[in-house]
mmCIF file of C-alpha atoms in Angstrom:
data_model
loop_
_atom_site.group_PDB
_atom_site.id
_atom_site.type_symbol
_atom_site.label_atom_id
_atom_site.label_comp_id
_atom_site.label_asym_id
_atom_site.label_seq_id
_atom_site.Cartn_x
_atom_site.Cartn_y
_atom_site.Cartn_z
ATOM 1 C CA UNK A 15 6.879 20.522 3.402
ATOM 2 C CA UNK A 16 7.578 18.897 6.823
ATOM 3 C CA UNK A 17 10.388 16.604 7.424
ATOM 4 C CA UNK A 18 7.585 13.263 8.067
ATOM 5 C CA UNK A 19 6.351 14.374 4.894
ATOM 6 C CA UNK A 20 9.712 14.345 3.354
ATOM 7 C CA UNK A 21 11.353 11.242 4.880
ATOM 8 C CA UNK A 22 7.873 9.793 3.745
ATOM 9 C CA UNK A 23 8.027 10.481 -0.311
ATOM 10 C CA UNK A 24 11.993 9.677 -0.322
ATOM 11 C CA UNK A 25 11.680 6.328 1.580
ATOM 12 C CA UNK A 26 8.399 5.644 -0.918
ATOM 13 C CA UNK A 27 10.426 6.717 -3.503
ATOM 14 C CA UNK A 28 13.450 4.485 -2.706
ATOM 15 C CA UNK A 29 10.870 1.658 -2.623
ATOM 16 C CA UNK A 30 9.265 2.278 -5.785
ATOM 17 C CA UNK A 31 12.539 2.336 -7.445
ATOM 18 C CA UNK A 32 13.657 -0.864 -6.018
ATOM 19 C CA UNK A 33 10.191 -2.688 -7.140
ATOM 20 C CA UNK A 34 10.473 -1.521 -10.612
ATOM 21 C CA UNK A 35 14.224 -2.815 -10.689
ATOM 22 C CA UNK A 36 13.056 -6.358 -9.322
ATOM 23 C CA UNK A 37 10.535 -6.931 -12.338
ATOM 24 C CA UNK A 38 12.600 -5.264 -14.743
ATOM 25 C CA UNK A 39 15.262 -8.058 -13.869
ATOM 26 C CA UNK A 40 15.201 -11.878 -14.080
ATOM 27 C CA UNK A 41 12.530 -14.090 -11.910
ATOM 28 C CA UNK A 42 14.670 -15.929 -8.881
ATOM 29 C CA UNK A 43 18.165 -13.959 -9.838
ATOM 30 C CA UNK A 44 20.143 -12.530 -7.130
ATOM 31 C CA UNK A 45 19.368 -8.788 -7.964
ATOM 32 C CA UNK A 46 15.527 -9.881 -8.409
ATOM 33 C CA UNK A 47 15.314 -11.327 -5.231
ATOM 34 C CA UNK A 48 17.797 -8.684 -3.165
ATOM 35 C CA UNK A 49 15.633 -5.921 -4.787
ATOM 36 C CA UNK A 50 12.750 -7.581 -4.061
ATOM 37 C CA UNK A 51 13.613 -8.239 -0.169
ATOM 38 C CA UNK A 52 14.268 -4.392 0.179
ATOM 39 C CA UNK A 53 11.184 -3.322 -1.393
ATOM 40 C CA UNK A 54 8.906 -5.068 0.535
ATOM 41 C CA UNK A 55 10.980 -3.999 3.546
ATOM 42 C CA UNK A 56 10.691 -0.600 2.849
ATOM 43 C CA UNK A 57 7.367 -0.582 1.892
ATOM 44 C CA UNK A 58 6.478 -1.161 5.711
ATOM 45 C CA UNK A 59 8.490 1.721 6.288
ATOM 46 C CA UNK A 60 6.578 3.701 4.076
ATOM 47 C CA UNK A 61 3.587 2.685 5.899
ATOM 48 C CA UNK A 62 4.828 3.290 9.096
ATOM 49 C CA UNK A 63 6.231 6.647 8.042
ATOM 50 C CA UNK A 64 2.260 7.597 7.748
ATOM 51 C CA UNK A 65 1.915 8.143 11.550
ATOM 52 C CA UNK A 66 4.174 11.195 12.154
ATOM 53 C CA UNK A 67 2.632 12.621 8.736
ATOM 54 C CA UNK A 68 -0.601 12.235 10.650
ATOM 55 C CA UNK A 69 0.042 13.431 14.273
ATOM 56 C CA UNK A 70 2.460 16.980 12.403
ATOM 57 C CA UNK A 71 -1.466 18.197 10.980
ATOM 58 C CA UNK A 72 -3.879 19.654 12.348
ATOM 59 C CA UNK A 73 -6.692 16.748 12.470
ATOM 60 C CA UNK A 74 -8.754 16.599 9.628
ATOM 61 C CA UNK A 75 -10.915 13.127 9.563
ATOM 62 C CA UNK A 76 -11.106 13.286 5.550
ATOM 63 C CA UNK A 77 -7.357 13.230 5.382
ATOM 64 C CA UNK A 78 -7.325 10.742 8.322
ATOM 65 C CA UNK A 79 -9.328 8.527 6.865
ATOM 66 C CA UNK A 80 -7.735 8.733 3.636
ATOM 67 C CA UNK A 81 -4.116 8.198 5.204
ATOM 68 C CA UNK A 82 -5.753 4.987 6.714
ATOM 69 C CA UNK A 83 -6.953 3.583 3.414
ATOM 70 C CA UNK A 84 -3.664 3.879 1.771
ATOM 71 C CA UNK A 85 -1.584 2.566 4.683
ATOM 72 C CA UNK A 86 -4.204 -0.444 4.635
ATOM 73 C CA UNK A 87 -3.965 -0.763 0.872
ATOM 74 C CA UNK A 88 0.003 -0.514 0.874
ATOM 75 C CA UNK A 89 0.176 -3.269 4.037
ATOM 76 C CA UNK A 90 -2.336 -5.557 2.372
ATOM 77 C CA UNK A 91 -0.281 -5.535 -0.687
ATOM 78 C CA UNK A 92 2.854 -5.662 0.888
ATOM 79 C CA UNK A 93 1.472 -8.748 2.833
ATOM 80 C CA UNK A 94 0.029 -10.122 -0.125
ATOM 81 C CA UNK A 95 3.189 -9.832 -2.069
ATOM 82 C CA UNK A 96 5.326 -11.273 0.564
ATOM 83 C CA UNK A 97 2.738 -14.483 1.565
ATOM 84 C CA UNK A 98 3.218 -15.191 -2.245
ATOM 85 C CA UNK A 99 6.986 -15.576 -2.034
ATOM 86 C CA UNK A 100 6.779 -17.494 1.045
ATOM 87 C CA UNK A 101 3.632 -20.167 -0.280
ATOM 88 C CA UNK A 102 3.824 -20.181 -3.722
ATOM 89 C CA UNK A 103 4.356 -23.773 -3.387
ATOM 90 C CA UNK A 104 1.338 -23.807 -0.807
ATOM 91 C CA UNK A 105 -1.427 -21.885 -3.041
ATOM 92 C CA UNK A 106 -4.360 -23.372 -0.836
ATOM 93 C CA UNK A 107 -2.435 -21.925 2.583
ATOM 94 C CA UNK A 108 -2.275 -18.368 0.141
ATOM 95 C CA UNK A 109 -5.637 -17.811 -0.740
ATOM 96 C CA UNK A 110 -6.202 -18.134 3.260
ATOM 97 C CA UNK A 111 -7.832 -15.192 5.673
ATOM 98 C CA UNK A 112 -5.765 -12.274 4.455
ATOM 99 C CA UNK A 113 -6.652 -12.756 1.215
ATOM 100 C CA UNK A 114 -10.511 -13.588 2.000
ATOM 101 C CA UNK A 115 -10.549 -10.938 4.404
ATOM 102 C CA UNK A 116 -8.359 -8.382 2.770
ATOM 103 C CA UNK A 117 -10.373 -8.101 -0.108
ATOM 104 C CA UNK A 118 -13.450 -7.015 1.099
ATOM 105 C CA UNK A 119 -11.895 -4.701 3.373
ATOM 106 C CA UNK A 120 -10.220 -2.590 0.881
ATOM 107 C CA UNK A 121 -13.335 -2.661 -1.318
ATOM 108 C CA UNK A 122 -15.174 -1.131 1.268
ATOM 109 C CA UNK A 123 -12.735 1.551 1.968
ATOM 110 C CA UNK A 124 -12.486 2.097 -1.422
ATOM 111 C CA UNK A 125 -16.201 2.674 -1.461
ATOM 112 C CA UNK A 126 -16.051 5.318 1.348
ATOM 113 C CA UNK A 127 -13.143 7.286 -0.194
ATOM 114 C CA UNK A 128 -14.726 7.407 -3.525
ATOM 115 C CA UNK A 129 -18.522 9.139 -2.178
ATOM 116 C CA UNK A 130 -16.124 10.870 0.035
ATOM 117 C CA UNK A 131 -13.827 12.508 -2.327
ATOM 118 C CA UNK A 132 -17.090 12.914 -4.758
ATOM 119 C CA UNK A 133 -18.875 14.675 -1.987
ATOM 120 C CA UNK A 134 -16.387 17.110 -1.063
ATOM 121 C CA UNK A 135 -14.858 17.297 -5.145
ATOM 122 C CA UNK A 136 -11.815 16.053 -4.091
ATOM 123 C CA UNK A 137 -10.144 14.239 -7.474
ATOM 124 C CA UNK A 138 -7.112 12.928 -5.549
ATOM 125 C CA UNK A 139 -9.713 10.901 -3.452
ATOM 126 C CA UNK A 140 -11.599 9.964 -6.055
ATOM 127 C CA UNK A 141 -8.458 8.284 -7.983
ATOM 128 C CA UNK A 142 -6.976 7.114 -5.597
ATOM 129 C CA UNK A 143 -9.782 4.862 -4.450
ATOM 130 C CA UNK A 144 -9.577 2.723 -7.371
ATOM 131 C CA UNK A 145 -6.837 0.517 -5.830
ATOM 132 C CA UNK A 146 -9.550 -0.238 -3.531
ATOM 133 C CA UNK A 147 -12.465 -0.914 -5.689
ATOM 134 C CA UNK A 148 -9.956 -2.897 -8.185
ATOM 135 C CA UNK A 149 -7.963 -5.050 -5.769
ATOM 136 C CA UNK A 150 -10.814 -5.690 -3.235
ATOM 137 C CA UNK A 151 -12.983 -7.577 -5.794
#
């Protein structure tokens, strides 16, 4: 496995771990909220981390285009998340363009990764586009 591919999975890892530990702990506490903070934070790590994963392979659009959907799943999420911290006392200002626009966008993508990984028989495709086709409607 290469190195991107490795820093990838342990800084996803570390993220995952820290999001389970902020809602397995009390809303607004300090180790909520710290946990919390360095999820979301390494979550755009994670999806910057998809670039050298990308440019270390040979190019294969399936893969690119699958790489693409998650990192635009994982930073419309991540925004998501964060914009609900920031105006959950503004919830007109929340529902704004990301979340209009966001939508749509990974429902789409979620459509082309599905009759993608159905075309080729690719099952990891064709889970993985749920989070698409669930959070984009």
């Amino acid at each position: 496995m290469s190195p991107a591919v490795l820093t990838h999975m342990a800084i996803g890892g570390l993220a995952l771990s820290l999001y389970w530990t902020a809602l397995g702990t009390r809303k607004g506490g300090g180790r909520h909220r710290g946990a919390g903070k360095a999820a979301l934070a390494l979550l755009v790590l994670t999806g910057l981390s998809v670039g050298p994963i990308l440019f270390a392979r040979p190019f294969d659009p399936g893969y690119v285009v699958q790489m693409v959907y998650l990192a635009t799943c994982l930073a419309t999420v991540s925004a998501l998340a964060f914009n609900a911290i920031r105006l959950k006392a503004d919830p007109d200002r929340f529902r704004g363009p990301l979340l209009r626009r966001g939508g749509p966008v990974l429902l789409a993508l979620g459509v082309i990764v599905l009759a993608a990984g159905l075309a080729k028989g690719d099952p990891v495709a064709v889970t993985l586009s749920w989070v698409g086709l669930v959070y984009g409607t």
